[in-house]
CSV table of C-alpha atoms in Angstrom, one decimal:
chain,number,residue,atom,x,y,z
A,1,MET,CA,68.9,156.9,89.6
A,2,SER,CA,72.4,156.0,89.2
A,3,ARG,CA,74.2,153.1,90.5
A,4,ILE,CA,78.2,152.5,91.5
A,5,LEU,CA,79.9,150.2,89.1
A,6,PRO,CA,83.2,148.7,89.4
A,7,LEU,CA,85.8,150.4,87.8
A,8,VAL,CA,86.5,148.9,84.6
A,9,ALA,CA,89.4,149.6,82.2
A,10,ILE,CA,88.4,149.6,78.5
A,11,LEU,CA,91.7,148.6,76.2
A,12,ALA,CA,91.1,149.1,72.5
A,13,ILE,CA,93.1,146.7,70.3
A,14,GLY,CA,92.2,147.5,66.8
A,15,SER,CA,88.4,146.3,66.9
A,16,THR,CA,88.5,144.4,70.0
A,17,ALA,CA,87.9,145.8,73.7
A,18,VAL,CA,89.5,144.0,76.7
A,19,LEU,CA,87.8,144.6,79.8
A,20,LEU,CA,90.2,144.7,83.0
A,21,ALA,CA,88.2,144.3,86.4
A,22,GLY,CA,89.7,146.1,89.2
A,23,CYS,CA,89.9,144.2,92.7
A,24,SER,CA,91.8,144.7,95.6
A,25,GLN,CA,92.7,140.8,95.7
A,26,HIS,CA,96.5,139.7,95.1
A,27,PRO,CA,97.6,139.8,91.5
A,28,THR,CA,96.8,136.3,89.7
A,29,GLY,CA,99.8,134.4,89.0
A,30,PRO,CA,101.8,131.3,89.9
A,31,ILE,CA,102.0,130.0,93.4
A,32,VAL,CA,104.4,128.0,95.2
A,33,GLU,CA,103.9,124.2,95.0
A,34,ILE,CA,105.0,122.0,97.7
A,35,ALA,CA,106.1,118.3,97.5
A,36,PHE,CA,106.7,116.2,100.0
A,37,SER,CA,110.1,114.0,99.8
A,38,SER,CA,110.0,112.3,103.0
A,39,PRO,CA,108.4,110.8,105.0
A,40,SER,CA,105.5,109.5,102.6
A,41,GLN,CA,101.9,110.2,102.7
A,42,GLY,CA,100.3,108.1,105.4
A,43,GLU,CA,103.7,106.7,106.7
A,44,HIS,CA,103.8,104.7,110.3
A,45,ILE,CA,106.7,105.9,112.3
A,46,VAL,CA,107.8,103.2,114.9
A,47,GLY,CA,109.8,103.8,117.8
A,48,THR,CA,111.1,107.5,117.6
A,49,THR,CA,108.9,110.7,118.0
A,50,THR,CA,111.2,112.9,116.2
A,51,VAL,CA,111.5,113.2,112.4
A,52,THR,CA,112.6,115.2,109.8
A,53,VAL,CA,109.9,116.4,106.8
A,54,SER,CA,111.7,117.3,103.8
A,55,GLY,CA,110.5,118.5,100.5
A,56,THR,CA,110.6,120.6,97.4
A,57,LEU,CA,109.4,124.1,96.4
A,58,SER,CA,108.8,125.6,92.9
A,59,GLY,CA,107.0,127.5,90.7
A,60,ALA,CA,107.3,130.9,92.2
A,61,ALA,CA,109.6,133.0,94.7
A,62,VAL,CA,108.8,132.1,98.6
A,63,THR,CA,108.0,135.1,100.6
A,64,GLY,CA,107.1,133.5,103.8
A,65,PHE,CA,107.1,129.9,104.8
A,66,SER,CA,105.6,128.1,108.1
A,67,VAL,CA,105.2,124.3,109.3
A,68,GLU,CA,102.6,123.0,111.8
A,69,VAL,CA,102.3,119.7,113.6
A,70,ASN,CA,98.9,119.2,115.0
A,71,GLY,CA,98.3,123.1,115.0
A,72,ALA,CA,101.6,123.7,116.8
A,73,ALA,CA,104.1,125.4,114.9
A,74,VAL,CA,107.5,124.2,114.4
A,75,GLN,CA,111.3,125.7,113.2
A,76,SER,CA,111.7,125.0,110.0
A,77,THR,CA,114.5,125.9,107.0
A,78,TYR,CA,113.9,126.7,103.6
A,79,THR,CA,115.1,127.9,100.1
A,80,ASN,CA,113.1,129.0,97.1
A,81,THR,CA,113.7,125.3,95.9
A,82,ASP,CA,113.1,123.0,99.6
A,83,PHE,CA,112.2,123.1,102.6
A,84,GLU,CA,113.2,120.9,106.2
A,85,ALA,CA,111.7,121.0,109.6
A,86,SER,CA,112.1,118.7,112.6
A,87,VAL,CA,108.8,117.2,114.0
A,88,THR,CA,108.0,115.8,117.3
A,89,LEU,CA,105.1,113.4,116.7
A,90,THR,CA,102.2,112.1,119.2
A,91,GLY,CA,100.4,109.1,119.5
A,92,ASN,CA,98.5,107.8,116.4
A,93,ALA,CA,97.5,110.3,113.8
A,94,ASN,CA,99.8,113.5,113.3
A,95,THR,CA,98.7,116.4,110.6
A,96,VAL,CA,102.0,117.9,109.1
A,97,THR,CA,100.8,121.4,107.6
A,98,VAL,CA,103.3,123.5,105.3
A,99,THR,CA,102.3,127.0,104.3
A,100,ALA,CA,104.7,128.8,101.9
A,101,ASP,CA,103.5,132.4,100.7
A,102,SER,CA,104.5,134.0,97.5
A,103,VAL,CA,103.6,137.5,96.0
A,104,ASN,CA,100.5,135.6,94.6
A,105,GLY,CA,99.2,134.3,97.6
A,106,PRO,CA,99.8,131.4,100.1
A,107,ASN,CA,99.4,127.7,99.4
A,108,THR,CA,99.0,124.6,102.0
A,109,ALA,CA,100.0,120.8,101.7
A,110,THR,CA,99.1,118.7,104.4
A,111,LEU,CA,101.0,115.2,105.2
A,112,GLN,CA,99.6,112.8,107.3
A,113,LEU,CA,102.0,110.4,109.7
A,114,TYR,CA,101.2,108.0,112.2
A,115,TYR,CA,103.5,107.4,115.3
A,116,TYR,CA,103.7,104.1,117.4
A,117,PRO,CA,106.0,103.8,120.1
A,118,TYR,CA,107.7,100.6,119.5
A,119,PHE,CA,107.8,97.6,117.1
A,120,LEU,CA,107.8,93.8,119.0
A,121,ASP,CA,110.8,91.8,116.8
A,122,LEU,CA,109.5,88.5,117.8
A,123,SER,CA,110.4,85.4,116.4
A,124,THR,CA,108.8,82.2,115.5
A,125,PHE,CA,108.3,79.7,118.2
A,126,GLN,CA,110.3,81.6,120.7
A,127,GLN,CA,110.3,81.0,124.3
A,128,ALA,CA,108.4,83.3,126.6
A,129,GLY,CA,110.5,85.1,129.5
A,130,TYR,CA,108.5,85.3,132.6
A,131,VAL,CA,105.0,83.7,133.6
A,132,PHE,CA,102.3,84.5,135.7
A,133,GLY,CA,100.2,81.8,137.4
A,134,GLN,CA,102.6,79.0,137.7
A,135,ALA,CA,106.0,78.5,139.3
A,136,ASP,CA,107.7,78.0,136.2
A,137,LEU,CA,107.4,77.4,132.8
A,138,THR,CA,106.8,73.8,132.7
A,139,THR,CA,104.0,73.7,135.0
A,140,GLY,CA,100.6,74.0,133.6
A,141,VAL,CA,98.2,72.8,136.4
A,142,GLN,CA,94.8,74.2,138.0
A,143,SER,CA,95.5,75.4,141.4
A,144,SER,CA,93.3,73.8,144.2
A,145,THR,CA,93.5,76.8,146.1
A,146,VAL,CA,92.5,80.6,145.8
A,147,ASP,CA,95.5,82.6,146.5
A,148,ASP,CA,97.2,85.9,145.7
A,149,ALA,CA,99.2,84.0,142.9
A,150,HIS,CA,97.3,81.4,141.0
A,151,PHE,CA,94.2,81.8,138.3
A,152,GLY,CA,91.3,79.9,137.9
A,153,LEU,CA,91.2,80.4,134.2
A,154,THR,CA,93.0,83.3,131.9
A,155,PHE,CA,90.2,84.7,129.8
A,156,GLY,CA,90.4,88.2,128.4
A,157,ASP,CA,92.8,90.8,127.3
A,158,PRO,CA,95.0,92.2,130.3
A,159,THR,CA,96.6,96.0,130.9
A,160,PHE,CA,99.3,97.5,132.2
A,161,VAL,CA,98.7,101.3,133.3
A,162,GLY,CA,99.0,103.6,136.0
A,163,GLY,CA,101.6,101.6,138.2
A,164,ALA,CA,99.9,98.2,138.0
A,165,LEU,CA,99.7,95.5,135.8
A,166,TYR,CA,96.1,94.2,135.8
A,167,LEU,CA,95.5,90.1,135.2
A,168,PRO,CA,91.9,88.9,134.8
A,169,ASP,CA,91.4,85.7,137.1
A,170,THR,CA,88.0,84.6,135.2
A,171,ASN,CA,86.9,81.3,136.7
A,172,ASN,CA,87.6,83.1,140.2
A,173,ASN,CA,85.5,85.9,139.2
A,174,ARG,CA,88.3,88.5,140.1
A,175,VAL,CA,91.2,90.6,138.7
A,176,LEU,CA,94.7,90.4,140.2
A,177,GLY,CA,96.8,93.8,140.2
A,178,PHE,CA,100.6,93.7,140.8
A,179,ASP,CA,102.0,96.9,141.6
A,180,ALA,CA,104.9,98.2,138.9
A,181,THR,CA,106.3,101.5,138.0
A,182,ASP,CA,106.9,99.7,134.3
A,183,LEU,CA,106.4,96.3,133.4
A,184,SER,CA,109.9,95.5,132.3
A,185,SER,CA,111.1,96.2,135.8
A,186,LEU,CA,108.3,93.9,137.5
A,187,VAL,CA,109.0,91.0,135.5
A,188,SER,CA,112.7,91.5,136.0
A,189,THR,CA,112.8,91.1,139.3
A,190,LEU,CA,109.9,88.3,139.7
A,191,GLY,CA,110.3,85.3,142.2
A,192,SER,CA,109.7,81.9,141.2
A,193,LEU,CA,105.9,82.7,141.5
A,194,PRO,CA,105.0,86.2,141.7
A,195,SER,CA,101.8,87.3,144.2
A,196,ALA,CA,99.2,90.1,143.6
A,197,ASP,CA,99.2,93.0,145.5
A,198,PHE,CA,95.6,93.8,145.3
A,199,LEU,CA,92.3,92.6,143.7
A,200,LEU,CA,89.3,93.6,142.4
A,201,GLY,CA,85.9,91.6,143.0
A,202,GLN,CA,86.1,88.2,144.7
A,203,SER,CA,85.9,84.1,144.6
A,204,ALA,CA,82.2,83.9,144.1
A,205,PRO,CA,80.1,85.7,141.8
A,206,GLY,CA,78.5,88.9,142.5
A,207,THR,CA,76.6,91.9,140.8
A,208,ALA,CA,77.6,94.8,143.2
A,209,SER,CA,79.9,97.7,141.9
A,210,ASP,CA,82.8,95.7,143.2
A,211,ALA,CA,81.9,92.3,142.3
A,212,PHE,CA,82.0,90.6,139.0
A,213,HIS,CA,80.8,87.3,137.4
A,214,ASN,CA,83.3,85.8,135.2
A,215,PRO,CA,85.2,89.1,134.6
A,216,GLN,CA,87.3,88.8,131.2
A,217,THR,CA,89.1,91.7,129.4
A,218,VAL,CA,90.5,94.8,131.5
A,219,ARG,CA,91.3,98.5,129.7
A,220,ALA,CA,92.3,101.6,130.7
A,221,ALA,CA,90.6,104.6,129.2
A,222,ASN,CA,91.5,108.4,129.6
A,223,GLY,CA,91.9,107.8,133.5
A,224,ARG,CA,89.0,105.8,134.0
A,225,PHE,CA,89.2,101.8,134.0
A,226,ILE,CA,86.8,99.2,132.3
A,227,VAL,CA,86.4,95.5,133.2
A,228,ASN,CA,84.1,93.5,131.0
A,229,ASP,CA,82.0,91.5,133.1
A,230,MET,CA,80.7,88.8,130.9
A,231,TYR,CA,78.1,86.5,132.8
A,232,ASN,CA,76.6,89.9,134.0
A,233,ASN,CA,76.1,90.9,130.4
A,234,ARG,CA,77.7,94.3,131.6
A,235,VAL,CA,80.6,96.6,131.3
A,236,LEU,CA,82.1,98.2,134.6
A,237,VAL,CA,83.5,101.8,134.1
A,238,PHE,CA,86.0,102.7,137.3
A,239,ASP,CA,86.3,106.7,137.5
A,240,SER,CA,90.2,106.2,138.2
A,241,TYR,CA,92.6,103.3,138.1
A,242,PRO,CA,91.9,101.1,141.0
A,243,ALA,CA,95.0,101.0,143.6
A,244,SER,CA,93.7,98.9,146.0
A,245,SER,CA,91.0,95.8,146.9
A,246,THR,CA,88.2,98.3,147.9
A,247,ALA,CA,87.6,99.9,144.5
A,248,SER,CA,84.3,100.0,143.1
A,249,ALA,CA,83.0,100.9,139.7
A,250,SER,CA,80.9,104.4,139.1
A,251,ALA,CA,79.1,103.0,136.0
A,252,VAL,CA,77.6,100.3,134.4
A,253,VAL,CA,76.6,99.6,130.7
A,254,GLY,CA,74.6,96.8,129.7
A,255,GLN,CA,72.1,96.7,132.7
A,256,SER,CA,70.3,99.9,134.5
A,257,ASP,CA,71.8,99.4,137.5
A,258,PHE,CA,74.5,97.3,139.8
A,259,SER,CA,72.4,94.7,140.9
A,260,ALA,CA,70.7,93.4,137.4
A,261,SER,CA,72.4,90.7,135.2
A,262,GLY,CA,69.7,89.9,132.5
A,263,HIS,CA,70.3,89.8,128.8
A,264,ALA,CA,68.8,92.0,126.3
A,265,CYS,CA,68.8,92.4,122.3
A,266,THR,CA,68.3,96.1,122.5
A,267,ALA,CA,70.4,99.4,122.4
A,268,THR,CA,70.5,98.9,126.2
A,269,GLY,CA,71.4,95.6,126.5
A,270,LEU,CA,74.0,93.0,126.1
A,271,ASN,CA,74.4,89.2,126.2
A,272,GLY,CA,77.5,87.5,127.0
A,273,ASN,CA,79.9,90.2,125.8
A,274,GLU,CA,83.3,88.8,125.7
A,275,SER,CA,85.5,92.0,125.6
A,276,ALA,CA,85.2,95.6,125.5
A,277,PHE,CA,87.8,98.3,124.2
A,278,ALA,CA,87.8,102.0,124.7
A,279,VAL,CA,89.3,104.9,122.4
A,280,GLY,CA,89.3,108.6,122.8
A,281,ASP,CA,85.8,109.0,124.0
A,282,LYS,CA,84.1,106.2,122.6
A,283,LEU,CA,83.7,102.7,123.9
A,284,ILE,CA,83.3,99.6,121.7
A,285,VAL,CA,81.7,95.9,123.0
A,286,ALA,CA,81.8,92.9,121.4
A,287,ASP,CA,78.3,91.5,122.1
A,288,SER,CA,79.2,88.2,121.6
A,289,GLY,CA,76.0,86.6,122.3
A,290,ASN,CA,74.2,88.7,120.0
A,291,ASN,CA,76.8,88.3,117.1
A,292,ARG,CA,77.1,92.5,117.0
A,293,VAL,CA,79.6,94.9,117.6
A,294,LEU,CA,78.3,97.9,120.0
A,295,ILE,CA,79.8,101.5,119.6
A,296,TYR,CA,78.9,104.2,122.2
A,297,ASP,CA,79.9,107.9,121.7
A,298,SER,CA,80.6,108.4,124.9
A,299,ILE,CA,81.6,106.4,128.2
A,300,PRO,CA,79.5,106.5,130.8
A,301,THR,CA,80.8,108.5,134.0
A,302,GLN,CA,77.6,108.0,136.4
A,303,LEU,CA,75.0,105.3,137.3
A,304,GLY,CA,71.9,104.9,134.3
A,305,THR,CA,70.7,103.6,131.2
A,306,THR,CA,73.4,103.9,128.2
A,307,SER,CA,72.3,103.3,124.7
A,308,ALA,CA,74.3,102.3,122.0
A,309,ASP,CA,74.9,104.7,118.9
A,310,LEU,CA,75.9,102.0,116.3
A,311,VAL,CA,75.5,98.7,115.8
A,312,LEU,CA,77.9,96.3,113.5
A,313,GLY,CA,77.1,93.0,112.2
A,314,GLN,CA,73.0,93.6,112.3
A,315,ARG,CA,71.0,96.2,110.8
A,316,ASP,CA,69.4,97.9,113.6
A,317,PHE,CA,69.4,97.1,118.0
A,318,THR,CA,66.5,94.5,117.7
A,319,HIS,CA,68.4,91.9,115.3
A,320,CYS,CA,70.6,89.6,116.8
A,321,SER,CA,71.2,86.6,114.8
A,322,LYS,CA,74.3,85.2,113.4
A,323,ASN,CA,75.3,86.0,110.0
A,324,ASP,CA,72.3,87.5,109.2
A,325,GLY,CA,73.0,89.3,106.3
A,326,TYR,CA,69.1,89.4,105.1
A,327,GLN,CA,68.2,90.2,108.7
A,328,ASP,CA,65.5,87.7,108.6
A,329,ASN,CA,67.5,84.1,108.1
A,330,PRO,CA,71.0,83.2,109.0
A,331,TYR,CA,72.8,82.6,106.1
A,332,GLY,CA,76.4,82.9,105.9
A,333,PRO,CA,79.1,85.1,106.2
A,334,THR,CA,79.8,88.5,104.4
A,335,ALA,CA,81.9,91.6,104.8
A,336,ARG,CA,78.8,93.1,107.4
A,337,THR,CA,77.9,90.1,109.3
A,338,LEU,CA,79.3,88.6,112.8
A,339,TYR,CA,79.2,85.4,114.3
A,340,HIS,CA,80.1,85.3,118.4
A,341,PRO,CA,82.5,88.1,117.7
A,342,THR,CA,85.0,88.1,120.9
A,343,ASP,CA,87.2,91.1,120.7
A,344,VAL,CA,87.7,94.8,119.4
A,345,TRP,CA,90.6,97.0,119.0
A,346,SER,CA,90.5,100.6,117.5
A,347,ASN,CA,93.1,103.2,117.3
A,348,GLY,CA,90.4,105.9,116.7
A,349,THR,CA,90.7,105.4,112.7
A,350,LYS,CA,90.8,101.8,112.0
A,351,LEU,CA,88.3,99.3,113.7
A,352,VAL,CA,89.5,95.5,113.9
A,353,VAL,CA,86.9,92.7,115.3
A,354,ALA,CA,87.5,88.8,116.1
A,355,ASP,CA,84.8,87.3,114.5
A,356,ALA,CA,85.3,84.2,116.1
A,357,ASN,CA,83.0,81.6,114.9
A,358,ASN,CA,83.6,82.6,111.3
A,359,ASN,CA,87.3,81.8,112.2
A,360,ARG,CA,88.2,85.5,110.9
A,361,VAL,CA,89.3,88.9,111.6
A,362,LEU,CA,87.7,91.9,110.1
A,363,ILE,CA,89.0,95.3,109.6
A,364,TRP,CA,87.4,98.8,108.9
A,365,ASN,CA,90.1,101.0,107.5
A,366,ARG,CA,88.2,104.1,108.5
A,367,PHE,CA,86.1,104.0,111.8
A,368,PRO,CA,82.4,103.2,110.9
A,369,THR,CA,79.8,105.6,110.9
A,370,SER,CA,77.0,103.7,109.9
A,371,ASN,CA,74.8,100.6,110.9
A,372,PHE,CA,75.7,97.4,109.2
A,373,GLN,CA,78.5,98.9,107.7
A,374,PRO,CA,80.7,96.3,105.6
A,375,ALA,CA,84.5,95.8,106.7
A,376,ASP,CA,87.0,96.6,104.3
A,377,VAL,CA,89.6,93.8,104.7
A,378,VAL,CA,89.2,90.1,106.2
A,379,VAL,CA,92.3,88.0,107.3
A,380,GLY,CA,92.1,84.2,108.2
A,381,GLN,CA,90.0,83.7,105.0
A,382,THR,CA,90.8,84.2,101.6
A,383,GLY,CA,87.3,86.1,100.8
A,384,MET,CA,84.3,87.7,102.8
A,385,THR,CA,82.1,84.6,102.5
A,386,GLY,CA,84.6,82.2,104.1
A,387,PHE,CA,84.3,80.5,107.3
A,388,VAL,CA,86.1,77.1,107.3
A,389,PRO,CA,88.9,76.8,109.8
A,390,ALA,CA,92.5,75.4,108.7
A,391,ALA,CA,95.9,75.7,110.4
A,392,ALA,CA,98.0,78.2,107.6
A,393,ALA,CA,99.8,81.4,107.3
A,394,ASP,CA,96.6,82.9,106.2
A,395,ARG,CA,94.1,80.6,108.0
A,396,MET,CA,92.5,80.6,111.4
A,397,ASP,CA,90.6,78.6,113.5
A,398,TYR,CA,88.9,80.5,116.3
A,399,PRO,CA,90.4,83.6,116.6
A,400,TYR,CA,89.7,84.7,120.2
A,401,MET,CA,91.4,87.7,121.0
A,402,LEU,CA,93.6,90.2,119.5
A,403,THR,CA,95.8,93.4,119.7
A,404,SER,CA,97.7,96.0,118.0
A,405,THR,CA,100.9,98.2,118.2
A,406,GLY,CA,98.9,100.1,115.5
A,407,SER,CA,101.6,99.2,112.9
A,408,GLN,CA,101.4,95.4,114.0
A,409,LEU,CA,98.3,92.9,114.6
A,410,PHE,CA,98.5,90.3,116.9
A,411,VAL,CA,96.0,87.4,117.0
A,412,ALA,CA,95.0,84.7,119.7
A,413,ASP,CA,94.2,82.3,117.2
A,414,ALA,CA,92.9,79.8,119.6
A,415,HIS,CA,91.9,76.5,118.6
A,416,ASN,CA,95.2,76.4,116.6
A,417,ASN,CA,96.9,77.0,120.2
A,418,ARG,CA,99.2,79.8,118.7
A,419,VAL,CA,99.4,83.5,118.4
A,420,LEU,CA,100.1,85.0,114.8
A,421,VAL,CA,101.9,88.4,114.3
A,422,TYR,CA,101.7,90.5,111.2
A,423,ASN,CA,104.6,92.7,111.1
A,424,THR,CA,102.5,95.2,109.0
A,425,PHE,CA,99.1,95.8,109.3
A,426,PRO,CA,96.9,93.3,106.8
A,427,ALA,CA,95.8,95.6,104.0
A,428,THR,CA,94.7,93.1,101.6
A,429,ASN,CA,92.0,90.1,102.2
A,430,GLY,CA,93.5,86.8,103.4
A,431,ALA,CA,97.0,88.4,104.2
A,432,SER,CA,99.7,86.0,105.7
A,433,ALA,CA,101.3,86.4,109.1
A,434,ASP,CA,105.0,86.7,109.3
A,435,VAL,CA,105.4,85.2,112.7
A,436,VAL,CA,104.1,82.6,114.9
A,437,LEU,CA,104.0,81.9,118.7
A,438,GLY,CA,103.0,78.5,120.4
A,439,GLN,CA,104.2,76.6,117.2
A,440,ALA,CA,107.4,76.2,115.1
A,441,SER,CA,105.4,76.7,111.8
A,442,PHE,CA,102.0,77.9,110.6
A,443,THR,CA,100.7,74.1,109.6
A,444,THR,CA,100.9,72.8,113.0
A,445,ALA,CA,98.2,73.2,115.8
A,446,ALA,CA,98.5,70.9,118.7
A,447,ALA,CA,98.1,72.2,122.2
A,448,ASN,CA,101.6,71.9,124.1
A,449,ASP,CA,103.5,70.1,120.9
A,450,ASP,CA,107.3,71.4,121.9
A,451,ASN,CA,108.6,68.4,119.4
A,452,GLN,CA,106.2,69.4,116.8
A,453,ASP,CA,104.9,65.7,116.5
A,454,GLY,CA,101.2,67.0,116.0
A,455,HIS,CA,100.2,65.5,119.3
A,456,PRO,CA,100.0,67.3,122.7
A,457,ASP,CA,103.0,66.7,125.4
A,458,SER,CA,102.4,65.7,128.8
A,459,GLY,CA,102.6,69.5,129.8
A,460,PRO,CA,103.9,73.0,128.4
A,461,THR,CA,107.0,74.6,128.0
A,462,GLY,CA,107.9,78.0,127.5
A,463,ARG,CA,107.3,78.2,124.0
A,464,THR,CA,103.9,76.1,123.5
A,465,LEU,CA,100.3,77.5,123.9
A,466,ALA,CA,97.0,75.6,125.1
A,467,PHE,CA,94.2,77.6,123.8
A,468,PRO,CA,95.4,81.4,124.2
A,469,SER,CA,93.1,83.1,125.4
A,470,GLY,CA,93.7,86.9,125.9
A,471,ILE,CA,96.7,89.0,124.6
A,472,ALA,CA,98.0,92.3,125.2
A,473,VAL,CA,101.0,94.8,124.3
A,474,TYR,CA,103.0,96.2,127.0
A,475,PRO,CA,106.2,98.9,126.6
A,476,GLY,CA,108.8,96.2,125.3
A,477,GLY,CA,106.8,93.0,125.0
A,478,LEU,CA,103.6,91.0,124.4
A,479,ILE,CA,101.5,89.2,127.4
A,480,VAL,CA,99.3,86.0,126.4
A,481,ALA,CA,96.8,84.4,128.4
A,482,ASP,CA,97.1,81.0,128.0
A,483,ALA,CA,93.8,79.4,129.5
A,484,ASP,CA,94.2,75.8,129.4
A,485,ASN,CA,97.7,76.0,131.0
A,486,TYR,CA,96.1,78.5,133.7
A,487,ARG,CA,98.8,81.3,133.1
A,488,TYR,CA,100.0,84.2,131.4
A,489,LEU,CA,103.2,84.2,129.8
A,490,ALA,CA,105.3,87.7,128.7
A,491,PHE,CA,107.4,87.3,125.5
A,492,THR,CA,110.0,89.9,124.9
A,493,PRO,CA,112.0,90.6,121.8
């Protein structure tokens, strides 16, 4: 019986035999080495969507060359020593793939770039340009009537999407909607007291699909609209961006139907949730009263019980105590515990949580994949076990709400009556803020203290704050909910 063996050539050199295996693959030898010159790996691109990617080629003659961005081919030029390509980026993460061929086979290199549409060049103690809820920048009183222009209390993050600005009116159990093709054109044509064009909810609390009880943060998510309904212990999901006062939610998280409002420490329940965020298909909820953050792998589209897929701050869905690192006895903060988290933000890669009662903000550099996963970075404290409040560039006192452009981080530091601006995303524990709004320095903290004498003045100005309680970026500026002045302020660079 015989068998077929690979073709083998035997070359005799003296008494040494060398076996050369025959095959159909490319000859072995050097391939083209690819090195990127600009931009750098992981660079954050702000402003322009078009960048020039360049680099060097070495090690072998180039017989073919191609560049792709997120899987789509783009035009490029190359020689045996260098290359260049003009690429157009999309929001957040982008992958540039370069392939260079030689007679010995191809080689591939990738460059990760992050695109963000704008950089907000704000300055310390600058004055707001526009105000909602008050007739001017020096009035901060609560209205005795419920109308289409005033707010009972401003809590939670607003949003601008789909041709409308949505501002939570928390104590009046409603969200006010202002029609606008873009926010810049809206605020540039405002009168002395802008009036809402429509509203969601009503003045009395309720549990129906079109009612709220203490609504806070509102969000847009892939054509759907999300309202964090705090006192009903739920998050409502609308299947489109509401444009009239008749809009109703189509799904609910935290309850089994629209009539229920109880709280629970389970995979399906919530307890005094203060904020929610959506990125891609994921829903993230700051389940404040349960001292945890819940992550849902999909946003519900119809009525029914929804279970969370992952929990942070606790080891499972039935533990809910504050700072419970041992899961049997509250002790103190660590990298994986929470104490009344109040807001969340993510770009799909990073996750940021306002851990309010621990006076800190926690950052996960990669989106969490397991329960009780520890954070990578803390700001507001110098280390993961710190919790003492203070007024300084690297400290916080009840950081209540936060937002980001992706390259900058903004924190509403409520008890210090200010907004902290980090012009680069914090990468180390205890990072210092670059800019502060509401105060002239990082060491003053009184409410409505325009003369900076350490004591509240008789009323607000355009550059003071009193318990900032919500924050949102819009194209060209920053909106801050100024709770104790019953107004929203818009800051523009």
